[in-house]
Structures are given as structure tokens and as C-alpha cells.
XYZ file of C-alpha atoms in Angstrom:
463
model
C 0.000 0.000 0.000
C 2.830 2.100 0.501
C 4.186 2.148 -3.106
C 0.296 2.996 -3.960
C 0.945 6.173 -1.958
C 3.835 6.938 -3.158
C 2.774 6.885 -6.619
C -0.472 8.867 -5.501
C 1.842 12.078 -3.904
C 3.631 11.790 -6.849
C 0.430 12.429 -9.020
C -1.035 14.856 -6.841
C 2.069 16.782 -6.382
C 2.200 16.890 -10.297
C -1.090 18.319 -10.657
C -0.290 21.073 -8.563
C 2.306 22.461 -10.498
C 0.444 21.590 -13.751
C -0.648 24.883 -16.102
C -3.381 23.857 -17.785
C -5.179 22.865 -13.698
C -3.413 26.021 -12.107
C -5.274 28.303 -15.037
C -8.796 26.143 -14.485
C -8.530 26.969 -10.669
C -7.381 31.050 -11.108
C -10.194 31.088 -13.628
C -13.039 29.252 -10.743
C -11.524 31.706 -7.982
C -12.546 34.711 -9.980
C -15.857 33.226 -10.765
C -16.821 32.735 -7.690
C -15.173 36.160 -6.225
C -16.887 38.058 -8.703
C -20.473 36.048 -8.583
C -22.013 37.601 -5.376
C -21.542 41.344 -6.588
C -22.911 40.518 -10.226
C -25.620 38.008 -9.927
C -28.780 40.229 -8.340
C -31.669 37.547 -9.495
C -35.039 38.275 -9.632
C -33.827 41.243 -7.351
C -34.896 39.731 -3.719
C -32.766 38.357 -1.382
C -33.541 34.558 -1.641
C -33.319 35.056 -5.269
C -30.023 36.617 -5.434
C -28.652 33.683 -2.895
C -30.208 31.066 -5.425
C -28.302 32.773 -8.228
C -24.752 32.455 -6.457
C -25.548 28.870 -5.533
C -26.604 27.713 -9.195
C -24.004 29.588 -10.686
C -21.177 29.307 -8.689
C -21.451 25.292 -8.178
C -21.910 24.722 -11.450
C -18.918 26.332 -12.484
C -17.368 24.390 -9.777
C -18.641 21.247 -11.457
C -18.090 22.042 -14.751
C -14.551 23.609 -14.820
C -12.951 21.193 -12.170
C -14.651 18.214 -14.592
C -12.830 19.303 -17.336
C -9.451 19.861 -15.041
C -10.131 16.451 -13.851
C -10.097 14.733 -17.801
C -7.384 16.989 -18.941
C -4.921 16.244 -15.597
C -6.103 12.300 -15.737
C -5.311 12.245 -19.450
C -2.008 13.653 -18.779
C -1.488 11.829 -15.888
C -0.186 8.768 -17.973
C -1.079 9.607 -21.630
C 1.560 12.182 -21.564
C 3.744 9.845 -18.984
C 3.392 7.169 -21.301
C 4.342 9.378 -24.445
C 7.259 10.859 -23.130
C 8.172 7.850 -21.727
C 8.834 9.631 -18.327
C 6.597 6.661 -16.831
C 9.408 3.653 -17.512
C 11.457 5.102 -14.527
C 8.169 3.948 -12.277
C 7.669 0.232 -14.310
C 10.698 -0.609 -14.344
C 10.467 -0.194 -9.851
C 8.922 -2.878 -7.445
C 5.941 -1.518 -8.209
C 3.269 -3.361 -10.640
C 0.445 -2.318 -13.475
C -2.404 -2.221 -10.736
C -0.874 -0.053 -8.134
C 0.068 2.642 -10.524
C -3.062 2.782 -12.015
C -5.222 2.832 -8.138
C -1.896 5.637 -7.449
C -2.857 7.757 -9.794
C -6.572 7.250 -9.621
C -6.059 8.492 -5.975
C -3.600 11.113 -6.791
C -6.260 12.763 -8.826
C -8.876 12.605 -6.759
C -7.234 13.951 -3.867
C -6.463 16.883 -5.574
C -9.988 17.163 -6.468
C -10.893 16.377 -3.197
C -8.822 19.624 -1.962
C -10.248 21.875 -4.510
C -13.801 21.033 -3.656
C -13.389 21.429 0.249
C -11.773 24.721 -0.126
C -13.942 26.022 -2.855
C -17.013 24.724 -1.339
C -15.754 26.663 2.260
C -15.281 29.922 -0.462
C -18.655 29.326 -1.697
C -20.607 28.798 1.737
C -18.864 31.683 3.123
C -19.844 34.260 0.320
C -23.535 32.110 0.380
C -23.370 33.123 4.191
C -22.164 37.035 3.016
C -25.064 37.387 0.948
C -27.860 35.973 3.379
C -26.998 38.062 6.058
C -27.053 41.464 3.943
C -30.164 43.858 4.728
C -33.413 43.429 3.519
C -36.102 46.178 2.691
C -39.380 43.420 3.701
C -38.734 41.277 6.285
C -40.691 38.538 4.299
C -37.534 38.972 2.103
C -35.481 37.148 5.027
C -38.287 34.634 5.648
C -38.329 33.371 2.921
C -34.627 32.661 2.272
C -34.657 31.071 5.678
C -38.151 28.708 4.728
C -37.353 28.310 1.051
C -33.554 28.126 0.708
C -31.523 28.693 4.042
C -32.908 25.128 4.869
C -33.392 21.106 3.841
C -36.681 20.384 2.847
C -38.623 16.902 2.330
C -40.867 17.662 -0.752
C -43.220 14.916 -0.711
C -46.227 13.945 -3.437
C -49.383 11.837 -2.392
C -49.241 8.491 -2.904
C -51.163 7.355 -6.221
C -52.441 3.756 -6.831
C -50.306 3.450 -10.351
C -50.715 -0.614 -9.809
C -54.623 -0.099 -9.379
C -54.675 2.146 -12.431
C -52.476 0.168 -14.810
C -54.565 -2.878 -13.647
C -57.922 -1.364 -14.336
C -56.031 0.052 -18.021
C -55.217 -2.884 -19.458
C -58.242 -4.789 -17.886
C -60.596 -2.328 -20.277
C -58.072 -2.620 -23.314
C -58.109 -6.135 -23.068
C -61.797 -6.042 -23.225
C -61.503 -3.796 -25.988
C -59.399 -5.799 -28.004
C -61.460 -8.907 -27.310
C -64.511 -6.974 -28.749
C -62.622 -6.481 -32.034
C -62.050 -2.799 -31.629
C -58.250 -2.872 -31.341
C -55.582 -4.669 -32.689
C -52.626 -6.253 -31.235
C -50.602 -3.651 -32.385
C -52.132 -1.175 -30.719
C -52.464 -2.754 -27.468
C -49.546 -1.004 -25.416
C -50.465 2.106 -27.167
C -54.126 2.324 -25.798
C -52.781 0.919 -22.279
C -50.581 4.064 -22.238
C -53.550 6.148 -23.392
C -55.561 4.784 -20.454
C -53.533 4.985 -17.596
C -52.919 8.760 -18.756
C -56.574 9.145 -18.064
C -56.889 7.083 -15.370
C -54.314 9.292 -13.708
C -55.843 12.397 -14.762
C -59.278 11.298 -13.426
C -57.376 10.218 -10.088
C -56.466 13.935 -10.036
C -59.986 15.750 -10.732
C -62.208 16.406 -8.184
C -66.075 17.271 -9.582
C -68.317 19.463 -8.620
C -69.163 19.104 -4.877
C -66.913 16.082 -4.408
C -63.773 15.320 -2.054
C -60.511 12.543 -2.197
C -57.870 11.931 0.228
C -54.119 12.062 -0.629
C -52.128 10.030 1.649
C -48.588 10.953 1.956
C -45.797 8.050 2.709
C -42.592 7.519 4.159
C -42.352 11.092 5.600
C -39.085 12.179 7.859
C -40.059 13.730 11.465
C -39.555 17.434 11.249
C -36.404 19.384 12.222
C -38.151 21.112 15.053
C -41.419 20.928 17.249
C -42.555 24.849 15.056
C -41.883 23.555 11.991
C -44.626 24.457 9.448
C -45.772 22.387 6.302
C -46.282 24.128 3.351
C -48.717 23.233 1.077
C -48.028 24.033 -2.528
C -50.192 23.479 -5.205
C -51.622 24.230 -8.822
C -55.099 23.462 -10.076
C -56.740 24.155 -13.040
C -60.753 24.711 -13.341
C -62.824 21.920 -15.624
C -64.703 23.790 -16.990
C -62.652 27.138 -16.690
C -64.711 29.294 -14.545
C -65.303 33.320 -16.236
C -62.952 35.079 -13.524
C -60.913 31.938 -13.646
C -60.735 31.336 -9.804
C -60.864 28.105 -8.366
C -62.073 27.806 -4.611
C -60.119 24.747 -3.123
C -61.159 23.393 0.522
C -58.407 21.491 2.562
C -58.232 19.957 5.954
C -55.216 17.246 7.224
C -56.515 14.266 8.625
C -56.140 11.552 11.079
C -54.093 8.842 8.891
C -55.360 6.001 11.086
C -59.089 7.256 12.210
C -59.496 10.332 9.158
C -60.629 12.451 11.945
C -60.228 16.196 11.242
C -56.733 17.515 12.796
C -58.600 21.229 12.563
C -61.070 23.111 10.799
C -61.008 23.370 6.850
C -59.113 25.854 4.963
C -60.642 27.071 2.085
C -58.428 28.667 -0.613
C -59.827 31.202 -3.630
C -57.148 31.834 -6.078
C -56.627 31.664 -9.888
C -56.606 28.707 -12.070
C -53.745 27.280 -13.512
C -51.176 29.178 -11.031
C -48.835 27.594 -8.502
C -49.859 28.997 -5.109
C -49.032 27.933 -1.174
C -50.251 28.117 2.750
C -48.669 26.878 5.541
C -50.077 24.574 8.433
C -48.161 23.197 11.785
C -45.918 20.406 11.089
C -46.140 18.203 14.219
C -50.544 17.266 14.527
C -50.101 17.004 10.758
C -47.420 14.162 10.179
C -47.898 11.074 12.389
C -45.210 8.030 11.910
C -43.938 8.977 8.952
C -47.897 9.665 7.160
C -50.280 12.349 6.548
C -53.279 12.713 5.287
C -54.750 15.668 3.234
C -58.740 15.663 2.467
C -59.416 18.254 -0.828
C -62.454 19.278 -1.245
C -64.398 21.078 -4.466
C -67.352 22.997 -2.703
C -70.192 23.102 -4.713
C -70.614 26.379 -7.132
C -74.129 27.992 -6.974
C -73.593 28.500 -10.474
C -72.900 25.920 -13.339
C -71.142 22.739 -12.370
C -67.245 23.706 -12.039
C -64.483 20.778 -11.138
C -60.533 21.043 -10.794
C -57.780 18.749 -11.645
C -54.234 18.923 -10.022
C -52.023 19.198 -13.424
C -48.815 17.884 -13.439
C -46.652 15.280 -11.237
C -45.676 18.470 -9.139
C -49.202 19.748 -8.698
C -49.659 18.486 -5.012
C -46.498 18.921 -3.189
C -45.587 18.652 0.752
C -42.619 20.667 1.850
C -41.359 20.906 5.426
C -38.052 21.366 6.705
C -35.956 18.217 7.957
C -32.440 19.638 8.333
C -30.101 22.576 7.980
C -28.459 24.201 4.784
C -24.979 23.551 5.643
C -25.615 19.669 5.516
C -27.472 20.132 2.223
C -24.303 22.009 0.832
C -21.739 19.084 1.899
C -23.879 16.479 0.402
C -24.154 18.223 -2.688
C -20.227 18.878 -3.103
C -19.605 15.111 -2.452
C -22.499 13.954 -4.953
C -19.596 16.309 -7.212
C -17.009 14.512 -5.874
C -18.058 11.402 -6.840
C -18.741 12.430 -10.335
C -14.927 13.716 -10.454
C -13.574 10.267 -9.211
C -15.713 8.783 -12.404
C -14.757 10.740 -14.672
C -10.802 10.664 -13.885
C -11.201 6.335 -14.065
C -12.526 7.344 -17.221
C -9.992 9.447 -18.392
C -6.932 7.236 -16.904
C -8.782 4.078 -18.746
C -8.804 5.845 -21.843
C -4.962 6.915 -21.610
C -3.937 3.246 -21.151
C -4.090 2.513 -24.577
C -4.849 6.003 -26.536
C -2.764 9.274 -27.183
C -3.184 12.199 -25.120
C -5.655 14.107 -27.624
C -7.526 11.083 -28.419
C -7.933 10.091 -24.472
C -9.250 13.432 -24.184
C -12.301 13.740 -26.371
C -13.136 10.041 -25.592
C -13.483 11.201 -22.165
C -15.189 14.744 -23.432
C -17.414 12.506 -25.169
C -18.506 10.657 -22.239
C -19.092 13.480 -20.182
C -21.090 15.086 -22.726
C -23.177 11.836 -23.000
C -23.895 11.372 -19.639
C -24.133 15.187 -19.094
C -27.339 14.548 -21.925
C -28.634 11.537 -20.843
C -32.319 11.960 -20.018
C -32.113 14.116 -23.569
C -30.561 10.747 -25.657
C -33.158 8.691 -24.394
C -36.068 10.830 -24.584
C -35.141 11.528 -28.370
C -34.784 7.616 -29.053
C -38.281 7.073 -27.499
C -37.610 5.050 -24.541
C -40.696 4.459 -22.989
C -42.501 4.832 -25.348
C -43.374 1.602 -26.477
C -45.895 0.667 -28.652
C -45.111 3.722 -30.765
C -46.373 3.082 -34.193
C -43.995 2.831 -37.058
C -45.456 6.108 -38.932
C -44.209 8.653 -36.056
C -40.971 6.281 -34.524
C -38.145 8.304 -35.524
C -36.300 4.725 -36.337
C -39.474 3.423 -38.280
C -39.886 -0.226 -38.114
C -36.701 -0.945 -36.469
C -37.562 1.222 -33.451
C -38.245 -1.535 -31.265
C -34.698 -3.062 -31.938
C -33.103 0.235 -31.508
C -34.503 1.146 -28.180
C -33.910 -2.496 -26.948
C -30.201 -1.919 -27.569
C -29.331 1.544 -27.249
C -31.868 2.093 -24.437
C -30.019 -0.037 -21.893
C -26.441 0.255 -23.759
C -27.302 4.246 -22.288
C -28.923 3.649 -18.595
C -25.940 1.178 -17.628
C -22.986 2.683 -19.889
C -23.637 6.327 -19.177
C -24.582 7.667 -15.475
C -27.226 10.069 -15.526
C -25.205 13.235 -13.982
C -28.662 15.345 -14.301
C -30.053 12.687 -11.472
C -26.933 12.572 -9.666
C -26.789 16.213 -9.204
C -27.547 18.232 -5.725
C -27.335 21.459 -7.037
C -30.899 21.801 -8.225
C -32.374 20.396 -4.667
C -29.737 22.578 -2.530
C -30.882 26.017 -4.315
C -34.494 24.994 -3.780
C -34.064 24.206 -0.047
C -34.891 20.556 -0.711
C -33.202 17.934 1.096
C -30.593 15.892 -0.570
C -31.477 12.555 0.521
C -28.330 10.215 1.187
C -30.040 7.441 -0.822
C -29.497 9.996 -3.518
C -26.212 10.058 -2.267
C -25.037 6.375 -1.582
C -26.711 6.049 -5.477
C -25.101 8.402 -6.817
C -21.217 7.104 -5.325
C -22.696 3.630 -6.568
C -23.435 4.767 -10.055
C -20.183 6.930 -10.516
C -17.347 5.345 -7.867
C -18.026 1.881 -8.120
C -18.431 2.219 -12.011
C -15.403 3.698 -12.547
C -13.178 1.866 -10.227
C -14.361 -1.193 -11.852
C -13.942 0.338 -15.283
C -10.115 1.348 -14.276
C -9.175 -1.179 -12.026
C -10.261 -4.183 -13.270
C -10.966 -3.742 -17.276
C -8.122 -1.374 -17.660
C -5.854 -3.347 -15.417
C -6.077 -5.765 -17.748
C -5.556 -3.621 -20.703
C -2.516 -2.221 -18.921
C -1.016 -5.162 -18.107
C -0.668 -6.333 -21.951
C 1.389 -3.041 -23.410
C 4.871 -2.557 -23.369
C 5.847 -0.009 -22.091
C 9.367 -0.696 -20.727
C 11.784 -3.523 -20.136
C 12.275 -4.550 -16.382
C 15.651 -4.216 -15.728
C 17.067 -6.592 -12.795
């Protein structure tokens, strides 16, 4: 373990004096210097702490990615090349260890550059918050909406239920000779759409429960829930407001936890209240009774549009917490993308090392994007409007998974979105992410290119 060391200072003090990561880093430091005095946001307070955060980590992420392919590359590419890596093979030292050396070489440095540009970034983050405000609801809501680690939690919906009914009428439907086989997963799709739609209307005088799951206990005994929501009128009403009534419930007896709310505001908008966190959420549930009070004029109802129509947010920790697990979820993405670099320079030239690894990051950077435009999940699609034709099927089949398993998705590994909303990162997210990223690459470098590096020459062992 020693000579793994050894070869890891070596690497680490080599980045250090390295140009091309020494202009990356002056380049971040201004960024983030100059951020907080630029970046004003939608003008409030919150919004102008948001802006930092988004910007400044994912320049962070970004930059130090690209320092972290261009140093791995270099790292033995450029050893191998100017053949200033045969003084270390020809040592007591073998294929494997230099490769985990300067795996962990890298990532040290990386690991360095994170912890003090993260303390840079928290500290300005801190600068800003504290600045005066004009409205004191300026300062509450940084503190309730980004100063903060939030659970955002959706009702629970019976998908099983409404994929079972689905295909239960499309099977009847077929049977009746109204469909053909072809168009069975097509119709199934249709239907559960609806299904799911009409989970989320409520007519004209009616009322549903949405039970809420798996729910953290609050930070603190005041903690408040807020409820935020968008609805949209069926029929749309002539002054287009939609009257909403809402009381939380009992999730064992449904007994009323307090007197109905009623809301009046306009359709299709995303609005908010707030309610006391602890009678609300009892072991880990809540439940939320909606109901449409009935118009005295024609028959109105409202549907909750969108996944993110119904949401639960409460606080469940503190911002600083947030902030580390979002610089290690970058962390982790570093460490992958310097295996992939190093496995790349095992058998490629500098330059070409380098855009294979560009490559990668730019794939996985675009994941959801590549599959969405080679319709996975969307099976069923007919041949007229599949962007591969007739050979759709195959393509998705092969390229679908080839995608999911070959290229992490770094848009669902990525804390920065949550952290500037105040929602908790989770640390499933988190073990997930190092899963998807760490154990990839390490078994990408240290076992597939271990093996690759043990079959070229690169020098004579002299004894």
C-alpha cells in the first residue's frame, strides 16, 4: 500500500504544479469572487442567494470536470508518451498499483479543490444571506425556502390499481374487435394517462384523500408544512378562480386535525399556505382531504395538473448539511470521470484520451435528452411517427439499456438543483449516486483497464 501512496503524492504533487489545472482553478476563484456582486436575481434576497448557488457550483462542477479529464489524461497519456513513466515500471511496483496511485492522486487533488472552494462558496452564500433586507418577508423566505433542507413529498397514487384497471378495459376492448394487437400497449398508455388524470380531478361538490408516505419527522417541534399546489378549473370558470377546501386528517381514524381551509385563487397558477408540522405528520404519514365545494352556479371541477401539482414541503435539516452532500455527490462524479480518463490513456494518445473522455461526459451530461429523443418508454409507438421506423423496437432495446448502464445520468446525480431549492438531498441519492459513478469507474479502471494495462509494453524490467 505504501508504493500505492507513493505513486499517488507523486500524481497529486504533479497536478499542482500543472498549467493547464493552475489556469482552471485562477479562472473558478474569480468566478466565484466576482459572482455575489454581479448576480442580483429576480432582485430579492432569496433570489439573489439562489443565483450564487446555481451559478457558482456549477462552475465548480463544470470547470474542475474538465481539469479532472485533462490532468487524468495527462497523468499517464503524456507519462506514457514521453516515456517519463518507464522510470516507475521498471520499480517494485506493478500495473495495478500505478493505475489505483494515480486514480487516488487525482482525486485527492480534487478532493482539496472542492473542500476549499465549497468553504469559499458557503462563506460568500453566508455574506449574501446576512445582507439587509427592505421586507422582512424577504429574510423569511430565504430562511423557509432556501436557508434550509426540505422533504418535498407527493401523495401516494395507486399506479398498480390504475395500470390494472387500463389494461383490464383494453383487453376487453381488443377482445370486442375494436383494437388490434398492435395497438395494445399504445391504448394501455392512453388509459392509464386518463386514469391518472381522473385520479387527479375532483367534480363538482366532491372530495378525495391524498395520503402521503414515508415522511421524515420534522427538524423542530414549530416547523410548518407548506402546502403548494396548482389546479386548473374543468370547466374554466369566467374570472378563472378556483375555490379549493383542505383539511389534514387523522391517517389512522381520518378524523379532522382542525377546521377546513378554504383557498380562492386563480386557475392554472402555482400557489401555497402553511399549516403546523407536528398534529399534521404522524409516523412517517399524513393525510390531506381536498375538497371542491359546490358552485351555486354551473357545475365547475378542478384537476391537479402535473406530477408536481400536489407537493408537501417541510423542513428536515439545515443548509450547511445540504451544501456538503451536494459537493460530495460532485465529488463522486470527479472520481468517475478521472477512471474514465486514466482508462482511456492506457491505450490512446493524449488528444484522443481526451475527447473520448469529453465525449462521455457530454453523454452522460445529456442523458435523459438521448433517451427521450430515441423514445424510450414509449413503447408501442407506431412505425409512422418512430423516428427509427420499423426498427424502433430493436433500436430502443439496444441503445436504451447500452445508455442507462454505460452512461450515469449526472442530471439525477446532481444536488445542485435540490440545494438552491431548499430541498433535502437525501443520502439514498447520495449512496446512489457514489454507486453509479465510484463503483463504475473503479471497476472500469481497475479491473478492465488493469487488464488492458497489463498487456502493453511499455518498458523492459531491468534486474
Amino acid at each position: 500500500m505504501s508504493r500505492v501512496w507513493s505513486v499517488a503524492r507523486l500524481t497529486f504533487a504533479e497536478g499542482v504544479r500543472m498549467k493547464i489545472v493552475l489556469v482552471f482553478l485562477v479562472v473558478l476563484l474569480l468566478l466565484i469572487i466576482r459572482m455575489p456582486f454581479t448576480l442580483t436575481g429576480d432582485g430579492t434576497l432569496a433570489g439573489r442567494v439562489q443565483n450564487f448557488l446555481a451559478y457558482s457550483l456549477a462552475a465548480l462542477g463544470v470547470l474542475l470536470s474538465l481539469t479532472t479529464i485533462f490532468f487524468s489524461c495527462a497523468a499517464l497519456a503524456g507519462e506514457i508518451k514521453d516515456r517519463s513513466l518507464h522510470l516507475v515500471v521498471t520499480k517494485p511496483v506493478s500495473r495495478f498499483e500505478i493505475l489505483l496511485g494515480k486514480w487516488l492522486g487525482v482525486n485527492l487533488l480534487n478532493l482539496v479543490i472542492v473542500v476549499l472552494a465549497g468553504g469559499a462558496i458557503y462563506g460568500l452564500a453566508y455574506y449574501l444571506q446576512g445582507l439587509p433586507v427592505q421586507f422582512q418577508r424577504d429574510r423569511t423566505k430565504l430562511r423557509e425556502t432556501v436557508w434550509t433542507a426540505r422533504v418535498a413529498a407527493k401523495p401516494i397514487e395507486p399506479r398498480q390499481q390504475i395500470e390494472d384497471t387500463a389494461r383490464a378495459e383494453v383487453r376487453d376492448r381488443v377482445q370486442r374487435g375494436e383494437l388490434m394487437p398492435a395497438q395494445v400497449e399504445a391504448a394501455v398508455r392512453a388509459r392509464i394517462d386518463e386514469g391518472r388524470r381522473k385520479w387527479r380531478l375532483i367534480g363538482d361538490g366532491e372530495e378525495r384523500y391524498f395520503e402521503f408516505q414515508g415522511l421524515p419527522t420534522p427538524d423542530r417541534e414549530d416547523a410548518v408544512v407548506q402546502i403548494r399546489y396548482r389546479v386548473v378549473a374543468v370547466p374554466l370558470t369566467p374570472d378563472e378562480i378556483v375555490e379549493v377546501g383542505w383539511v389534514f386528517c387523522d391517517p389512522d381514524t381520518r378524523a379532522w386535525l382542525s377546521e377546513p381551509l378554504f383557498t380562492r385563487e386563480r386557475s392554472n397558477d402555482t400557489h401555497q399556505f402553511l399549516v403546523r408540522a407536528q398534529p399534521v405528520i404522524k409516523n412517517g404519514r399524513a393525510l390531506l382531504l381536498v375538497a371542491n365545494p359546490p358552485a351555486p352556479g354551473p357545475k365547475t371541477g378542478f384537476v391537479f395538473e402535473g406530477d408536481e401539482s400536489l407537493v408537501l414541503l417541510y423542513p428536515v435539516g439545515g443548509f450547511e448539511a445540504n451544501l456538503a452532500r451536494s459537493l460530495l455527490m460532485i465529488t463522486f462524479r470527479l472520481g468517475l470521470l478521472s477512471a474514465v480518463a486514466l482508462f482511456f490513456s492506457i491505450f490512446a494518445s493524449f488528444p484522443v484520451a481526451c475527447f473520448c473522455s469529453l465525449a462521455f461526459y457530454l453523454v452522460c451530461l445529456g442523458s435523459p435528452f438521448w433517451l427521450e429523443s430515441m423514445g424510450v418508454g414509449a413503447e408501442g409507438m407506431p412505425a409512422s411517427i418512430d423516428p427509427y421506423g420499423v426498427i424502433g423496437p430493436v433500436v430502443r432495446t439496444v441503445l436504451g439499456p447500452l445508455v442507462k448502464i454505460g452512461f450515469p445520468d449526472f442530471v439525477r446525480y446532481d444536488g445542485v438543483r435540490l440545494l438552491i431549492e431548499g430541498l433535502y438531498v437525501p443520502y439514498v441519492l447520495v449512496g446512489e449516486a457514489m454507486l453509479r459513478t465510484l463503483a463504475y469507474g473503479a471497476v472500469l479502471l481497475l479491473l478492465l483497464g488493469w487488464l488492458i494495462f497489463t498487456q502493453r509494453e511499455v518498458a523492459e524490467v531491468q534486474v
